[in-house]
Amino acid sequence: SSNNNGNQPAIGGTLTIDNESGALWQCDFNPYNGSVNGQSFGVLYEPLVYDNLLNDKKTNWLASDYTWSSDSKTLTFTIRSGVKWTDGQPFSADDVVFSFNLIKQHSELDLQSVWQVLDSVTKDSSGKVVMTFKQSAVPNFYQIAGQTAIVPQHIWSAFKDPVSQVVKDPVGTGPFTMSQCTGQNITFTRNPNYWQTGLPRLQTVTYPAFLDNDPANAFLATGQAQWGGQFIPNIDTYYVARDPQNNKYWFPPINNINIWFNTTIAPFNNKAVRQAIAYSIDRDSVSKKGEYGYEPPGNQTGVLSPTFDSWIDKAQADKYGYKFDPTKAAALLQQAGYTKGSSGIYQDASGKKLSFTIIDIAGYTDWVASVQVIQDNLKQVGIELKAQNLESNAYFDKLFTGNFQLAYGSLDTSPGPTPYYELRNTLHSGTTAPIGQTAAGDYGRYKNPAVDTLFDQFGATTDSAKQHDLIKQVEAIMLEDVPVIPVTEGVAWYQYSTKDFAGWPTPADPYAAPAPWNLPDWEVTLLHVYKKS
Amino acid sequence: MAIRILTDQAPVQTPMVSKRSGIAGTLASALLSNRKALAGAAVLAAFTLIAIFAPVISPYDPHALQFEPILGPSRAHLLGTTGNGQDIFSQLMWSTRESLLLAVVAGIMATVIAVVVGVSAAYLGGLWDHVLNLVTDVFLVIPTLPLMIVVAAYAASGGVAVLIAVIVITGWSYGARQLRSQALSLRNREFLEAARVRGERSLYIILFEVLPNMTSLIVAIFLGAALYAVLAAAGLQFIGLGDTNALSWGTMLYWAQANGALLAGSPLWVLAPGICIALLGAAFALLNYAFDEIANPALRPVRRKRWS
Amino acid sequence: MNADSAPLLETAGLTKHFRLGGYLSNRILHAVDDVDLAIGEQEIVALVGESGSGKSTIARLIARVYRPTGGEIYFRGRPLSAMRSRSEQLAYRGRVPMIFQDPYGSLSPVYRVSHGVLRALKLHRPALSKAARDEVAAQLFESVGLTPGSDFLDKYPYQLSGGQRQRVGFAQALASNTELILADEPVSMLDVSVRIGLLNLMATLRREMRVSFLYITHDIASARYVADRLIVMYAGHIAESGPTEDVLAHPKHPYTQLLLSAVPDPRAPISLPATSSVAEPPRVVDPGEGCRFRQRCPYAIEECALVTPRLRLLRPAHTAACHVATSDIGVPAKEQAATSR
Amino acid sequence: MVVTAPVLAVDGLSVDYITDRGAVRAVDGVSLEVAKGEFLGIVGESGCGKSTLLFAIARLLSPPAEIAAGSVRFRGRDMVAMDEDELRHVRWRDYSVVMQSAMNALNPVMTIGAQLKDAIEAHEPASSQKIRERSEHVMRLVGIDPIHLASYPHQLSGGMRQRAMIAMALVFSPELVIMDEPTSALDVVAQRSLMLQIKELQRRIGFAAVFVTHDMSLVSHFSDRLAVMYAGQIVEVGATRSVFEDPKHPYTKGLMQSFPSISGPKERLVGIAGSPPDLLQPPAGCRFHPRCPSVMPRCRTEEPPFYEEPADLVRCHLYDR
Amino acid sequence: MSYIARRLEFFVITVWAALTINFILPRIMPGNPGQAMLVRFHGRVSPQTIKALEVAFGINNNESIFQQYFEYLGNTLRGDFGTSLTFFPAPVGDIVKQGLPWTLGLVGMATIIAFALGTLIGMLSAWRRGGFLDAILPPAFIVISAFPYFWLGLLVLLVFAITLGWFPLGFAYDLSSSINLSWDFAGQVAWHGFLPALTIVITSIGGWILTMRNTMITTLAEDYVKMARAKGLSPVRIMFMYAGRNAILPNLTGFAMSLGFVISGAILVEIVFNYPGVGFTLLQAVHSEDFALMQTLFLLITIAVLVAVLAADFLTAWLDPRTREQA
Ligand SMILES: Nc1ncnc2c1ncn2[C@@H]1O[C@H](COP(=O)(O)OP(=O)(O)OP(=O)(O)O)[C@@H](O)[C@H]1O
Ligand SMILES: Nc1ncnc2c1ncn2[C@@H]1O[C@H](COP(=O)(O)OP(=O)(O)OP(=O)(O)O)[C@@H](O)[C@H]1O
Ligand SMILES: [Mg+2]
Ligand SMILES: [Mg+2]
């Protein structure tokens, strides 16, 4: 929605983004470099199609149209005409073909691994870009069309080693140009020749580098920045109360924070135990006490609510009714042959107690607090939980290699615009690895051929109704089998001030994932926001 | 981080020994007669008592998430509650344990290493001295915090033990250097030579002739090391290197900071542990200052002044 | 020295060099060079010489604080280097204790003054019980004039005057089976009025306890007061050696002469000679051959720069290391000088 | 006895050290006169207050010492009443000080020349040429090659350092030179030679000197008059020869019995029994009475005044006639 | 000149020690940089990409530890500090160049101010022993020196930047400026650096005061100071040229050595004040197991301190003729 109202606000204003980057800026504007793409992909380099993370709404961007072949193995893009690079050179299909083949040659740059499924990218005689696939991979559209930046061939072809190329003077098609970069700040200036005429309406965007949350939060709270993507503790006092009229926030859920079971070891290979634990967790309490109420409680379907509400099979979920229910949990455990010992902790026939260790990250203070609440919950049921708060490297080492009993945390890959992306990475055995080796997903080593098939079918269809149906079947497995327990939902932190600027994304108008670190959604937000007169 | 400045001028003190009470008695009476020392000792004693009796005197379980988060100070919660609904006052009392323990244990260990290295360097002399002295200087010059961050980060799950180890590794060299220069000036004192000529073994000479003469310097070094430990531990815990689940003032600060306590309406959560650290640090600093005066009578306060 | 009795302690070619300036330097300081001396039973030998001439180094060599660079020390005819076992070394240390110059520095300020005596008793007379040690210590204190001894045992050094402290030093030296006391300037830091008391004590001890002394000093008058024999050192070498009175009355070495002329003597009539040589003592770093006094010597001849003079017997029992000094026995000096060329 | 007006007249001077345990009276009611060109020796044992007396005269005491009573008249002006600023102008130009150890008294990080220059500039503006000339002159006076003006103290030998100090003290031809054991850090040979030189310079230049030492024999040949101190007080003053030949005070007599000689008959010396008193609690009456062989009952209670004897003054009741 | 030679030996050995510590520490610690990278990129990079990057970085190659060590030494000596993992492909040198000058500038300025002020206060309070200054300042600053740097920083920030708004919340200069040589820019730097520097100064000055006071007291008792008074020199000259100058000398090297401590504190201060120095970068590098970056920062900070120590040594040698000739 490229927002072409009649009464256009004037162009102008300097918007300051407030987002803890944890490091000084490297003045490198290479959209294929995972450590710096956050400062270029979107506002400088654009994708073919903008695919809204929150609702899978697709908007043609550098492509003016696209079609899937009937077998879902060929994807054809019509390239928008009249687009110019910021150095004045015309943008063409050749740039698109070049960009894709560049990341094919240099797989280090293929951040989304699109060449895992792509077979070729070529320009056909009519000037369209044709992509062929090794297998049908409809969901990969998000990565290919929505997450891959297009770079100018006339500049990038001169780079000897694009992998280690530092791009100091970026040339893109985006709405802004980079006008100044220092370690502590990047300034973006309006691109007057942007292909969406009249946009953007902001003259300047400054993006300071914040090393730590606290100074960033203080900056936001004192009104020196207008757009935040920050975790702010006690936000109502800290932020909103300083200007209740204008200081607002919205935290749309974007992923699940789970308890991962190591399903290869007893008793977590026992469904009854998994279910019992799922009934022993007071998700509301975790959300309120551990997450300040910012992160809503999760639900056992694994589908984010409200983000993907349309995908949720409510009836099925209600049947199980996973909520804090010690009686039910006790019943399940007793059925499975556990008895309560003198210490109040359940134990199996051999006298082995239900006593586990859960790992989480010491630096994530909210997680640590959440685990404390979970410990408390389980104790009421009769399950002992010990927390091991690890430094993040140690934590991920254990998580990825399956070296844990229980783990608290979220998937470490990017979410996507439908529940498919997260659920597949959580459950598909193709993403996992044997214990001791690094898994890309499915850290719990859950193996279920039925669920694998469902995801594979999803990948082969462009039919939305069929996709919904497939996800509902996955939800059934989530509810019955409890391979993981979604406890709370991770959100996109987003604060904004309406004092000087308007046009912000809101729950009512979720035109883009709203955090400054949502790529390339931040571009879309910056195209909508304007200075109030 | 405490600033400590090194000088090679460690004067050979005149260990004052009073009538029948021996070294310990002398130190005690010297302390009692010094106002700064008295203040420091009082604070230290108070914290020690709090640490010992924390379970008895703290009103609530410091870990329990049993209250409303971010309560202001009230009769029930003298300092309010944390972001997770724990009683700050109770946490403060319990934290005294780890903070004090850390200071004392790390202080003692650093002092022991300092004594061993410093005294051996001076006593063995020659190449040994050269090498040990070089090692000491290297440890002195290498910026400690980066080193600490590196070590502590990798060993964060080790808890207090690792923290102590890190502090000891980075904190012994200062004292070693002072002890060496004092031991050097002692080395040629005639009573040591007398002991050697008498036929004493080297170990006896070091333990019973050299060390007792350095008591007040050793005490001063311990105090300095303890001060360093207090501040270093607080710094490390503040940036989250340490067991964040353990209760100590530095960790409290870490949590308070993570919860934006200063700006989010519970400044006491930041102020209280900070003040405790400062108080404990100041206690060690004052005692240290006083020991300087005890060790070096020239530094004692003068009663009257005349010439300008 | 008594010709028929073997000396108590004897050195032969005793040499001590120090390396200067750390372990990498190669500058050598010759603190003591080729020293032969002997101390008889019940004899007080005074070692005099200016500061830095190597007196203390000799004492430390004998006390086995330093290892000699060269030469040997014989105690009752037995070379020290042959004493290897700890018990043998301990026994030697018991026989040859040392007294130090500084009454303030030689007692550990943290212990009672009895500490050193009790330790020495424990080390050298292990048979004694604790009570017996206390008793012996009290007796020793009394024998050096600290009466009543038991009162002094419990005092701390700062409670004693300098003279009393030095007496404690003497008591420590007597605690073992003492035969020879190395006294390194034991009275130089004391006041005149106290000093004489200690010199008298030395004489008494020699007489009553039958011990010998190596008395190191630069006060020639006090050496004359107590010593039987006098050894004059200059820059690591023995310059002159002989019976005290004889050396004082007939100094042979030009350095001895200079030294004697410089000693103020209030009882002698005033005589103010012209400003005498003021050259500083030579740095004995890598000295090379030749007489070390030659730069300051009014009588220096060519040979003095080439040949290090050896000790020659110039009067009965009286030797000096000088090329020009005349002999009072036998051959006239001039002839002797001629023959030595 | 004093023929002309004295250069220095000390009257009833007392100095206290303020300590934790009370005031230590290190100098107690000392009166002295020094005539023009006179060489006054002050002898006494360690700790009897010699240095304190000297520094009190030179007004160089620093806390915890303070002048408790008495006056120091230098060329008729009372120095005790002067403040630091007034003193600054009198110092060095009119009287100078030579300290015990030149190693400590010379600033180790400045060349000898710079320290001389400092002293000159503090009192009169002079061209650097003038300063150079003056410095070289005094250096030659004490027998040091002026080349050493560019040397640092540690580069000189002990004797040379002492000479350099003396050179510095003579840079303004002062009327009084106060010397605190200027030779005691040297060995006998160097000591002798330096003493001779001091004496010769004193004769040539004609300054009066107050010379302190604990070495009786050292002053015997050099001073005109001798004062013997005991426990903060002067117990005997007189012409040097007469003090030596006929000591009056029992303490002086004891001293004479304390040092052996390298000539003359060898006789047993006895020294003085006992040890010097604690100045914090000095004995009542005569301070020497606990050690005195000829003590009388009144000595224990009554402090003796100075009694005048033919050749000297002595503070002992034995001479109360 | 053997004094200088000894100091150079010390310099070389310390650098070597820092290099070796650098090399050993990361290697004996658990974890793996590839995973750390995965963590850092937080879903922006697929595992396949990480594999490719690991190969590009030469992680997990099979050289022996000694080979690696000598290669590392060689590279470092050649000035090749490697490539940062976290900021790939930026050469480590570039990243360090960005932050280190600010850290050194901040610490340098704060230290010089603290040193000058502390020395002066120490000198004056020793000179006027027992006076008002002496009774108040040294004990007060000793107590303040026991305050944690960062905590004081937090309070200062709250009061002067957030509540009163007198000073900026962070950064080294105005966001809109770029680095240039103008008075305006210098003003910005001073304004932005004021609070962090203030924090460092007031928490570190106590040490300087105490040390200077103590050596000054000892020096004042020296005969040459008494002698200077006897010579009738003016009090100011005695205080500075005789007592002060001599009292500073033995401390100079100690002062420089303490820089290591100051830098340590400054790193925390940087984090509090969002100052663009190396403090946070270092923490970041550690968390992402960015060996190259971590090693370089650590090494360069050490060298910076060493250079200061060496400078202090030369200064001491220049000011104090005795050290020059010490055997
Ligand atoms: N441990 C040592 N290391 C290096 N040099 C030494 C050592 N001990 C003594 N010397 C040097 O050896 C020389 C002789 O010293 P020694 O102490 O024996 O002289 P001394 O005659 O006792 O002098 P004094 O009268 O001053 O005591 C001196 O030049 C001294 O500097
Ligand atoms: N700072 C001080 N505090 C207390 N008492 C002191 C102090 N300085 C000196 N005294 C005392 O003052 C007395 C005189 O000391 P002073 O230095 O004048 O003696 P002296 O005759 O010069 O001795 P010496 O021959 O050892 O130089 C001594 O008994 C000493 O104990
Ligand atoms: Mg000696
Ligand atoms: Mg004196």
XYZ file of C-alpha atoms and ligand atoms in Angstrom, chain D residues 50-52 100 180-181 212, ligand 4:
8
model
C 72.845 19.297 69.635
C 71.139 19.292 66.277
C 67.971 20.614 67.790
C 75.749 16.388 58.545
C 76.139 20.041 62.244
C 78.653 17.227 62.229
C 78.542 20.441 66.562
Mg 72.324 15.452 65.398
